[in-house]
Structure formats: structure tokens, C-alpha cells
Tab-separated table of C-alpha atoms in Angstrom:
chain	number	residue	atom	x	y	z
B	285	MET	CA	-11.271	-56.212	27.510
B	286	LYS	CA	-7.847	-55.382	26.082
B	287	ASN	CA	-4.861	-55.253	28.422
B	288	PHE	CA	-2.433	-52.368	27.907
B	289	ILE	CA	0.883	-52.048	29.778
B	290	PHE	CA	2.024	-48.428	29.918
B	291	ILE	CA	5.701	-48.043	30.821
B	292	SER	CA	6.486	-44.915	32.875
B	293	PRO	CA	2.966	-43.454	32.789
B	294	ASN	CA	3.997	-40.665	35.173
B	295	PHE	CA	6.726	-39.121	32.993
B	296	PRO	CA	6.491	-36.873	31.121
B	297	THR	CA	3.924	-35.564	33.565
B	298	ASN	CA	1.235	-35.088	30.887
B	299	TYR	CA	1.336	-38.747	29.798
B	300	TRP	CA	-1.277	-39.744	32.348
B	301	LEU	CA	-3.737	-38.319	29.808
B	302	PHE	CA	-2.960	-41.197	27.441
B	303	CYS	CA	-3.899	-43.579	30.259
B	304	ARG	CA	-7.109	-41.699	31.057
B	305	GLU	CA	-8.321	-41.872	27.473
B	306	LEU	CA	-7.439	-45.561	27.204
B	307	GLN	CA	-9.474	-46.281	30.327
B	308	LYS	CA	-12.402	-44.248	28.978
B	309	ASN	CA	-12.338	-46.531	25.941
B	310	GLY	CA	-12.736	-49.616	28.130
B	311	ILE	CA	-9.097	-50.710	28.105
B	312	ASN	CA	-7.479	-52.262	31.181
B	313	VAL	CA	-4.469	-49.988	31.778
B	314	LEU	CA	-1.560	-51.452	33.754
B	315	GLY	CA	1.338	-49.190	34.724
B	316	ILE	CA	4.982	-49.948	35.413
B	317	GLY	CA	7.125	-47.165	36.892
B	318	ASP	CA	9.665	-46.297	39.554
B	319	GLN	CA	7.692	-43.594	41.375
B	320	PRO	CA	5.887	-44.733	44.538
B	321	TYR	CA	2.175	-45.272	43.934
B	322	GLU	CA	1.126	-42.790	46.593
B	323	GLU	CA	3.180	-40.085	44.824
B	324	LEU	CA	1.409	-40.538	41.480
B	325	ASN	CA	-1.099	-37.814	40.736
B	326	GLU	CA	-4.656	-38.727	41.604
B	327	GLU	CA	-5.864	-38.640	37.995
B	328	LEU	CA	-3.228	-41.176	36.961
B	329	ARG	CA	-4.065	-43.489	39.872
B	330	ARG	CA	-7.721	-43.420	38.823
B	331	SER	CA	-6.727	-44.265	35.249
B	332	LEU	CA	-4.748	-47.392	36.162
B	333	SER	CA	-6.235	-50.766	37.049
B	334	GLU	CA	-2.920	-51.759	38.589
B	335	TYR	CA	0.505	-50.217	39.098
B	336	TYR	CA	3.701	-52.208	39.537
B	337	LYS	CA	6.496	-50.189	41.135
B	338	VAL	CA	10.066	-51.115	40.267
B	339	SER	CA	13.056	-49.687	42.111
B	340	ASN	CA	14.652	-48.511	38.858
B	341	LEU	CA	13.234	-48.443	35.335
B	342	GLU	CA	16.813	-48.841	34.042
B	343	ASN	CA	16.860	-52.357	35.516
B	344	ASP	CA	15.747	-54.529	32.588
B	345	GLU	CA	15.413	-57.675	34.699
B	346	GLU	CA	13.147	-55.948	37.187
B	347	VAL	CA	10.904	-54.526	34.449
B	348	TYR	CA	10.821	-57.965	32.783
B	349	ARG	CA	9.587	-59.500	36.046
B	350	ALA	CA	6.958	-56.763	36.328
B	351	VAL	CA	5.576	-57.593	32.874
B	352	ALA	CA	5.591	-61.303	33.698
B	353	PHE	CA	3.647	-60.664	36.914
B	354	LEU	CA	1.026	-58.550	35.142
B	355	ILE	CA	0.571	-61.242	32.494
B	356	PHE	CA	0.185	-63.889	35.215
B	357	LYS	CA	-2.476	-61.788	36.947
B	358	HIS	CA	-4.343	-60.213	34.006
B	359	GLY	CA	-3.727	-62.588	31.114
B	360	ARG	CA	-2.503	-61.871	27.611
B	361	ILE	CA	-1.189	-58.348	26.983
B	362	ASP	CA	-2.493	-56.732	23.805
B	363	TRP	CA	-0.322	-53.593	23.887
B	364	LEU	CA	2.870	-52.467	25.585
B	365	GLU	CA	4.031	-48.896	25.085
B	366	SER	CA	5.799	-45.965	26.717
B	367	ASN	CA	5.442	-43.371	23.923
B	368	ASN	CA	8.918	-42.333	25.052
B	369	GLU	CA	12.058	-42.234	22.880
B	370	TYR	CA	14.258	-43.310	25.776
B	371	TRP	CA	12.419	-46.610	26.228
B	372	LEU	CA	11.699	-47.515	22.561
B	373	GLU	CA	14.348	-50.236	22.384
B	374	ARG	CA	13.334	-51.819	25.682
B	375	ASP	CA	9.640	-51.632	24.691
B	376	ALA	CA	10.486	-53.580	21.523
B	377	ARG	CA	12.485	-56.216	23.423
B	378	LEU	CA	9.634	-56.726	25.889
B	379	ARG	CA	7.112	-57.124	23.069
B	380	THR	CA	9.370	-59.697	21.445
B	381	ASP	CA	10.066	-61.570	24.691
B	382	PHE	CA	6.359	-61.787	25.610
B	383	ASN	CA	4.964	-62.220	22.062
B	384	ILE	CA	3.070	-58.911	22.101
B	385	ARG	CA	2.582	-58.338	18.375
B	386	SER	CA	1.087	-54.822	18.348
B	387	GLY	CA	4.176	-52.694	17.909
B	388	PHE	CA	7.798	-52.707	16.837
B	389	GLN	CA	9.764	-55.845	17.653
B	390	ALA	CA	13.439	-56.125	18.595
B	391	LYS	CA	14.401	-56.827	14.970
B	392	ASP	CA	12.843	-53.519	13.864
B	393	ILE	CA	14.916	-51.290	16.141
B	394	PRO	CA	18.023	-50.839	13.933
B	395	SER	CA	15.936	-49.259	11.166
B	396	ILE	CA	14.083	-46.812	13.416
B	397	LYS	CA	16.757	-45.863	15.964
B	398	PHE	CA	20.034	-45.683	14.012
B	399	LYS	CA	20.323	-42.506	11.975
B	400	SER	CA	22.523	-44.190	9.357
B	401	ASN	CA	19.888	-46.879	8.749
B	402	MET	CA	17.053	-44.351	8.422
B	403	LYS	CA	18.591	-42.907	5.278
B	404	ALA	CA	17.743	-45.840	3.024
B	405	PHE	CA	14.067	-45.607	4.038
B	406	TYR	CA	14.002	-41.878	3.349
B	407	GLU	CA	15.637	-42.425	-0.042
B	408	ARG	CA	13.085	-45.116	-0.842
B	409	ALA	CA	10.413	-42.503	-0.123
B	410	GLY	CA	12.087	-40.144	-2.601
B	411	ILE	CA	13.330	-37.715	0.086
B	412	PRO	CA	16.920	-36.395	-0.195
B	413	VAL	CA	19.327	-37.222	2.632
B	414	ALA	CA	22.530	-35.576	3.802
B	415	ARG	CA	25.825	-37.132	2.770
B	416	TYR	CA	27.447	-38.963	5.662
B	417	HIS	CA	30.049	-41.389	6.839
B	418	MET	CA	30.605	-43.279	10.053
B	419	ALA	CA	33.203	-41.459	12.170
B	420	ASP	CA	35.827	-44.187	12.417
B	421	THR	CA	39.225	-42.485	12.081
B	422	LEU	CA	40.586	-38.947	12.016
B	423	GLU	CA	41.986	-39.482	8.529
B	424	ASN	CA	38.601	-40.544	7.154
B	425	GLY	CA	36.863	-37.704	8.981
B	426	LEU	CA	39.215	-35.163	7.405
B	427	ALA	CA	38.676	-36.740	3.978
B	428	PHE	CA	34.893	-36.548	4.403
B	429	ALA	CA	35.105	-32.880	5.394
B	430	ARG	CA	37.232	-32.140	2.320
B	431	GLU	CA	34.548	-33.782	0.197
B	432	VAL	CA	31.473	-32.005	1.623
B	433	GLY	CA	33.072	-28.894	3.120
B	434	TYR	CA	33.043	-27.530	6.663
B	435	PRO	CA	31.166	-27.399	8.925
B	436	VAL	CA	30.165	-31.009	9.488
B	437	VAL	CA	28.059	-32.403	12.320
B	438	SER	CA	28.815	-35.560	14.273
B	439	LYS	CA	26.481	-37.219	16.756
B	440	PRO	CA	25.734	-40.685	18.147
B	441	ASP	CA	24.212	-42.907	15.464
B	442	ASN	CA	21.744	-44.100	18.089
B	443	GLY	CA	21.054	-41.008	20.150
B	444	VAL	CA	18.220	-38.970	21.621
B	445	GLY	CA	17.826	-35.269	20.880
B	446	ALA	CA	20.979	-33.178	20.530
B	447	ALA	CA	22.969	-34.812	23.320
B	448	ASP	CA	26.666	-35.369	22.562
B	449	THR	CA	26.413	-33.521	19.227
B	450	PHE	CA	29.429	-31.719	17.753
B	451	ARG	CA	29.615	-29.020	15.081
B	452	ILE	CA	33.092	-29.296	13.528
B	453	GLU	CA	34.395	-26.286	11.604
B	454	SER	CA	38.089	-26.974	11.011
B	455	PRO	CA	40.723	-29.740	10.890
B	456	GLU	CA	41.749	-28.732	14.418
B	457	GLN	CA	38.197	-29.201	15.705
B	458	MET	CA	38.044	-32.518	13.848
B	459	ALA	CA	41.132	-33.703	15.714
B	460	ALA	CA	39.668	-32.477	19.007
B	461	PHE	CA	36.430	-34.380	18.310
B	462	PHE	CA	38.258	-37.661	17.796
B	463	GLU	CA	40.193	-37.089	21.012
B	464	LYS	CA	37.114	-36.403	23.165
B	465	LYS	CA	34.430	-38.629	21.598
B	466	ASP	CA	33.273	-41.662	23.562
B	467	PRO	CA	35.209	-44.659	22.166
B	468	ASP	CA	32.305	-46.980	22.989
B	469	VAL	CA	29.765	-44.979	20.962
B	470	SER	CA	29.268	-45.169	17.194
B	471	TYR	CA	29.068	-41.666	15.681
B	472	ILE	CA	27.623	-40.618	12.355
B	473	MET	CA	29.201	-37.616	10.596
B	474	GLU	CA	27.055	-35.598	8.183
B	475	GLU	CA	27.341	-32.555	5.963
B	476	PHE	CA	25.865	-29.477	7.627
B	477	ILE	CA	22.374	-28.592	6.420
B	478	ARG	CA	21.340	-24.932	6.602
B	479	GLY	CA	17.659	-25.240	7.270
B	480	GLU	CA	14.919	-24.971	9.846
B	481	VAL	CA	13.393	-28.117	11.277
B	482	ASN	CA	9.885	-28.838	10.012
B	483	SER	CA	8.098	-31.818	11.527
B	484	TYR	CA	5.299	-34.126	10.515
B	485	ASP	CA	3.328	-35.231	13.584
B	486	ALA	CA	0.620	-37.806	13.027
B	487	ILE	CA	-1.426	-40.603	14.548
B	488	ILE	CA	-1.386	-43.554	12.171
B	489	ASP	CA	-3.939	-46.386	12.095
B	490	SER	CA	-3.290	-50.108	11.574
B	491	HIS	CA	-3.456	-49.669	7.789
B	492	GLY	CA	-0.762	-47.013	7.725
B	493	GLU	CA	-3.260	-44.194	7.157
B	494	PRO	CA	-3.279	-40.938	9.168
B	495	LEU	CA	-6.126	-40.291	11.583
B	496	PHE	CA	-4.650	-36.898	12.455
B	497	GLU	CA	-1.838	-34.766	11.008
B	498	THR	CA	-0.095	-31.554	11.999
B	499	GLY	CA	3.435	-30.211	12.170
B	500	ASN	CA	5.746	-27.859	13.970
B	501	VAL	CA	8.650	-25.582	13.082
B	502	THR	CA	11.847	-25.065	15.076
B	503	PRO	CA	13.553	-21.928	13.761
B	504	MET	CA	16.604	-22.460	15.967
B	505	SER	CA	18.959	-25.426	16.001
B	506	ILE	CA	18.363	-27.738	18.966
B	507	MET	CA	22.097	-28.494	18.823
B	508	ASP	CA	22.880	-24.794	19.305
B	509	ILE	CA	20.258	-24.451	22.067
B	510	VAL	CA	21.884	-27.282	24.019
B	511	ASN	CA	25.506	-26.378	23.303
B	512	ASN	CA	25.063	-22.621	23.809
B	513	GLN	CA	22.533	-22.817	26.658
B	514	ASP	CA	20.188	-20.644	24.629
B	515	ASN	CA	16.461	-20.042	24.859
B	516	SER	CA	14.209	-22.507	23.061
B	517	ILE	CA	11.377	-21.706	20.669
B	518	TYR	CA	9.182	-23.703	18.321
B	519	TYR	CA	5.569	-23.551	17.244
B	520	ILE	CA	2.715	-25.696	16.011
B	521	LEU	CA	1.686	-24.702	12.520
B	522	LYS	CA	-1.773	-23.363	11.832
B	523	ASP	CA	-1.804	-25.227	8.513
B	524	LEU	CA	0.428	-28.142	7.540
B	525	PRO	CA	2.247	-27.400	4.235
B	526	GLU	CA	1.417	-29.859	1.489
B	527	ASP	CA	5.068	-30.756	0.844
B	528	THR	CA	5.542	-31.641	4.529
B	529	ARG	CA	2.333	-33.679	4.461
B	530	ALA	CA	3.473	-35.536	1.334
B	531	ALA	CA	6.939	-36.211	2.780
B	532	GLY	CA	5.431	-37.404	6.065
B	533	ARG	CA	3.006	-39.782	4.395
B	534	ALA	CA	5.717	-41.161	2.110
B	535	THR	CA	7.936	-41.767	5.151
B	536	VAL	CA	5.093	-43.598	6.926
B	537	LYS	CA	4.771	-45.925	3.938
B	538	SER	CA	8.517	-46.452	3.565
B	539	PHE	CA	9.028	-47.408	7.223
B	540	GLY	CA	5.815	-49.458	7.315
B	541	VAL	CA	4.437	-47.502	10.284
B	542	LYS	CA	1.193	-48.811	11.749
B	543	SER	CA	-0.776	-47.974	14.898
B	544	ARG	CA	1.561	-45.276	16.207
B	545	PHE	CA	1.883	-41.642	17.145
B	546	VAL	CA	4.916	-40.398	15.169
B	547	HIS	CA	7.155	-37.337	14.966
B	548	PHE	CA	9.201	-37.137	11.747
B	549	GLU	CA	11.744	-34.365	11.325
B	550	PHE	CA	12.766	-32.711	8.066
B	551	PHE	CA	14.916	-29.741	7.144
B	552	ARG	CA	13.427	-26.992	5.002
B	553	LEU	CA	16.487	-25.590	3.217
B	554	GLN	CA	17.153	-21.907	3.823
B	555	GLU	CA	19.515	-21.642	0.859
B	556	ASP	CA	20.574	-23.653	-2.177
B	557	GLN	CA	22.926	-26.486	-1.190
B	558	ALA	CA	24.322	-29.619	-2.767
B	559	ILE	CA	21.393	-31.564	-1.322
B	560	GLY	CA	18.693	-29.366	-2.908
B	561	LYS	CA	17.192	-25.951	-3.595
B	562	LYS	CA	16.085	-23.306	-1.111
B	563	GLY	CA	12.673	-24.155	0.387
B	564	GLN	CA	12.954	-27.876	-0.368
B	565	ILE	CA	12.158	-30.517	2.242
B	566	VAL	CA	15.013	-32.947	3.004
B	567	ALA	CA	15.349	-35.748	5.554
B	568	LEU	CA	16.532	-35.365	9.140
B	569	GLU	CA	15.322	-38.277	11.301
B	570	VAL	CA	12.291	-40.293	12.353
B	571	ASN	CA	10.957	-40.576	15.890
B	572	MET	CA	8.429	-43.346	16.411
B	573	ARG	CA	6.697	-41.630	19.316
B	574	PRO	CA	4.935	-38.322	20.031
B	575	CYS	CA	6.936	-35.111	19.868
B	576	GLY	CA	8.462	-34.622	23.307
B	577	GLY	CA	7.506	-32.700	26.403
B	578	PHE	CA	4.241	-30.807	26.309
B	579	THR	CA	3.939	-30.784	22.507
B	580	PRO	CA	0.763	-32.936	22.560
B	581	ASP	CA	-0.880	-30.204	24.643
B	582	MET	CA	0.349	-27.566	22.198
B	583	ILE	CA	-1.216	-29.525	19.347
B	584	ASN	CA	-4.491	-29.594	21.264
B	585	PHE	CA	-4.363	-25.841	21.848
B	586	ALA	CA	-3.559	-25.095	18.195
B	587	HIS	CA	-6.238	-27.309	16.710
B	588	ASN	CA	-8.912	-27.354	19.419
B	589	THR	CA	-8.685	-31.123	19.593
B	590	ASP	CA	-7.470	-33.932	21.876
B	591	VAL	CA	-4.627	-36.052	20.524
B	592	TYR	CA	-4.634	-38.157	23.697
B	593	LYS	CA	-8.161	-39.241	22.800
B	594	ILE	CA	-7.396	-39.689	19.095
B	595	TRP	CA	-4.460	-41.932	20.001
B	596	ALA	CA	-6.571	-43.941	22.477
B	597	ASP	CA	-9.332	-44.242	19.853
B	598	MET	CA	-6.739	-45.619	17.435
B	599	ILE	CA	-5.711	-48.207	20.028
B	600	ALA	CA	-9.271	-49.222	20.903
B	601	TYR	CA	-11.172	-48.792	17.616
B	602	ASP	CA	-8.581	-48.128	14.882
B	603	THR	CA	-10.527	-44.978	14.011
B	604	THR	CA	-11.783	-41.789	15.635
B	605	GLN	CA	-14.794	-39.527	15.399
B	606	LEU	CA	-12.959	-36.488	16.759
B	607	THR	CA	-13.002	-33.740	14.118
B	608	GLY	CA	-13.717	-30.022	13.752
B	609	TYR	CA	-10.359	-28.298	14.184
B	610	ASP	CA	-10.232	-24.546	14.881
B	611	ASP	CA	-6.689	-23.812	13.772
B	612	GLU	CA	-4.251	-21.323	15.297
B	613	TYR	CA	-0.521	-21.130	15.836
B	614	CYS	CA	0.663	-22.403	19.202
B	615	ALA	CA	3.996	-20.927	20.269
B	616	PHE	CA	6.419	-22.423	22.782
B	617	ALA	CA	9.050	-20.275	24.473
B	618	GLY	CA	11.508	-21.839	26.903
B	619	LEU	CA	13.421	-19.123	28.758
B	620	ARG	CA	16.834	-19.944	30.161
B	621	ASP	CA	17.670	-19.064	33.750
B	622	GLY	CA	20.407	-16.475	34.226
B	623	LYS	CA	19.375	-14.152	31.379
B	624	ASP	CA	18.302	-10.557	32.066
B	625	PHE	CA	14.941	-10.484	30.292
B	626	VAL	CA	13.193	-7.163	29.733
B	627	LEU	CA	9.798	-8.530	30.780
B	628	SER	CA	9.207	-10.189	34.121
B	629	HIS	CA	6.868	-13.157	34.459
B	630	GLU	CA	4.194	-10.828	35.816
B	631	GLN	CA	4.603	-8.441	32.871
B	632	ILE	CA	4.424	-11.310	30.386
B	633	MET	CA	1.189	-12.517	31.966
B	634	GLU	CA	-0.261	-9.017	32.007
B	635	LYS	CA	0.508	-8.436	28.315
B	636	TYR	CA	-0.214	-11.905	26.921
B	637	GLY	CA	-2.387	-13.552	29.551
B	638	GLU	CA	-5.384	-13.985	27.242
B	639	HIS	CA	-3.196	-15.881	24.775
B	640	ILE	CA	-1.179	-18.001	27.223
B	641	LYS	CA	-2.507	-21.535	27.643
B	642	MET	CA	0.142	-22.934	29.959
B	643	THR	CA	3.187	-21.758	31.878
B	644	ASP	CA	5.398	-23.782	34.202
B	645	ARG	CA	8.906	-24.602	35.320
B	646	LEU	CA	10.374	-27.462	33.296
B	647	PRO	CA	12.068	-30.400	35.041
B	648	ASP	CA	15.847	-30.505	34.734
B	649	VAL	CA	15.749	-33.512	32.392
B	650	LEU	CA	13.838	-31.410	29.828
B	651	ALA	CA	15.398	-28.021	30.615
B	652	THR	CA	18.683	-28.776	28.843
B	653	ALA	CA	16.981	-28.712	25.452
B	654	MET	CA	13.869	-26.670	26.246
B	655	GLY	CA	14.787	-23.961	28.755
B	656	ASN	CA	13.782	-23.567	32.393
B	657	GLN	CA	10.600	-21.452	32.321
B	658	MET	CA	8.150	-22.256	29.570
B	659	TYR	CA	5.179	-20.431	28.071
B	660	MET	CA	2.661	-21.728	25.545
B	661	ALA	CA	0.445	-19.241	23.746
B	662	THR	CA	-1.928	-19.333	20.774
B	663	PHE	CA	-2.280	-16.695	18.065
B	664	PRO	CA	-4.484	-16.453	14.960
B	665	THR	CA	-1.745	-14.869	12.844
B	666	ARG	CA	1.973	-15.345	12.299
B	667	GLU	CA	2.559	-11.604	12.863
B	668	GLU	CA	1.072	-11.733	16.381
B	669	MET	CA	3.152	-14.810	17.228
B	670	ASP	CA	6.348	-13.178	15.961
B	671	GLN	CA	5.669	-10.136	18.150
B	672	PHE	CA	5.170	-12.412	21.161
B	673	TYR	CA	8.557	-14.015	20.559
B	674	GLN	CA	10.209	-10.637	20.102
B	675	ASP	CA	8.795	-9.364	23.401
B	676	ILE	CA	9.274	-12.447	25.542
B	677	LEU	CA	12.871	-13.122	24.453
B	678	ALA	CA	14.113	-9.525	24.657
B	679	CYS	CA	17.071	-9.117	27.039
B	680	ARG	CA	18.680	-6.004	28.452
B	681	GLU	CA	22.078	-5.041	27.086
B	682	ASP	CA	25.063	-5.742	29.322
């Protein structure tokens, strides 16, 4: 029996489903988290052979001791994973420290976590990348902006989501950025790309081949959603465009991805720019984990499938028999508290109840980027989905 350590199996709250499917496949699932065992949901408790509670998952030494204990009790660990962007670096260090070979090692992290290092891998895959420089001095920042034109975007080279991201539109804003930026953080500065985010989401086997592929589109900038406290929308595509599929597969090969659930982000240009022509796919960044929040559930709703099972089948068997997708669009709408929406929750449910697959309040840690009240709904056509967005996001005039 294979031993699998799952870091933070209780968050996001849907991740217990990964554990359930692993257990169904005969894998010994061992959890490490900071939530008391009795507070874990019952389904997760049933999916774990053992749970080691630490006082704080941020405490590397405590998590290290937890892994050591589980090895002492259960023997060699075959897999260690969190499927969570926040813990990718620590996951890799633990694999390296305990000689767990199935996954990225500490030496691999710079190429998959630092945005500046990703660019060479994208270029090797034949995918255009935005011009950039490392934000070292105000003088160099101003020179870069003169070269590529305003606006430019600056963000932590090793960052998660849109946190601490700045859109700089003038020399004055450039000076303000260098005054306020964290001096202990390395920032990358890039030319601004006018495009919508198109993703490639896939489960990759040990040979670097996809067992499952889909994608999503984010029409709005996550940076603007966070900075402007706006509503959040994105949707799972009914059909994955062939250029996104080709770019995703080429990126898998370039980064040498094996045995992972991945979420690669690209821009589809909305106008001709120096980087390429309107409609072209260009590089944004790689994420070596599933798309965040409840996106795995959205994928399941859109394609009548179970990516938790496909992923667990990849872990256990390096293949899957799960096929037969019935494709629809799956729309996500995250509504921000404090806005005067035309439709109440009750009216939304009355009008779209037959389409809505899930609705819930989002935890604060996700709400910054995804809104406070979320709805997921499936539609057979783009026109029906667009109408849903128009209705659900409508606000009364001041």
C-alpha cells in the first residue's frame, strides 16, 4: 500500500475530496494540518488513516517533525502533496529532506515559482513573453517604461495571485511605487498586456501526457478585482481552443511536468501589441497545482466528470478510465459585499435555480480575489451564460 501525506487536507474545504478518492484507490492517506481533528468534517476524517495536528502550519520545524513521525509509524512515504500554491515551496523542501522522489524537489522551485525564471521555459516552448526587468532602481524603472510605454505592471517575482501588484501609469506613480514597495521583496516589472486570461488546466501522467484537459477564461483582470474591490467572474470553457491546448502541452514539455494537476495561465491578446497580434496566445505564468478555490468542482459541473478521481487515479495507476464528458459552460460569479445589486439572493435562485450548481459565502482568505458571495451555474450556450452575468451583476444607480 502506498503512503500519501496530504498537507492541509481541510483547506480549501473541497480538498477532502482528493483524500477520499485516494483512499478509494487503496492508498494510505495521512494528513497534517492545524485544525483540531474533531473539527474536521466527517468525510475527511473517514478518508484519513491518521491525522497529525500541528499548532501552526507556518512552523516548518513542527511540520518537519510531523512528517518524521508519520514515516516512523507508517514507513516510507511515496507521495507528499498539498495541491496548494502557498505550500509548494515547503512541499518541495520536505520531499527533498525525506527523499520522497515523486514530485518537485527544492532545486526545482526557482523555475516554477519565480515569474522571471518562467520566461525562459515559455520561450523554449515557442510562446511569446512580455518584456520585463527586475525593479531595482527608480532610474532603471523609468528607463524601462520609456522603452515599453506606460502602463507597466510590477509584482513580487515570487508571489501568489494578484497580491501586492501595482499598475504604474506615469513617472509620478513609478516614484511612488519605489517609495512604498517592500524593500525585502524582489519585484518583476513587465509591459502591460491587454488581454483576457485563458488557462490550460490538466492532469498530467508520469510520462508528461495529459489524462484530462480543460480551460477557463477570466474576462476581468484579477489585479483590478483585488485593487478595486470589484466583483469576480470567470468560466470553464465548453470546448478548449486548439491554440490553448497546444500552448499548454508545449509548456508541460518545456517545464518537464510529470504526475501533477496544473493550471497554466496565458493572455489572449485583445488588440495588436508589440508582443503579438490580436487573438494570439502569449505567456502569463505557470501554477503547478489545481486552479484555486472551487474551480475543480466547476470543472466537474462543466464536463460531467470527477477531476478528484482522475487525479487520484493518476497517483495510484498512472491512468484513468473516467471518460464521457457532457460539455457545458460553468460560470462563476463572486459578488462583493456593499454593492446594491438589482437581484436579491432569493430572486437569483428563483430565476436561475435550475442552472445553479453551488452557492455559498467565501472565506475571507479567498474573498479578496473572488468576492464574498459566490454562485456557480452551468449553461449550454455562451448567450445564456452572458445573460446570467448581466443579470446577476446588475447594480442600481446611485
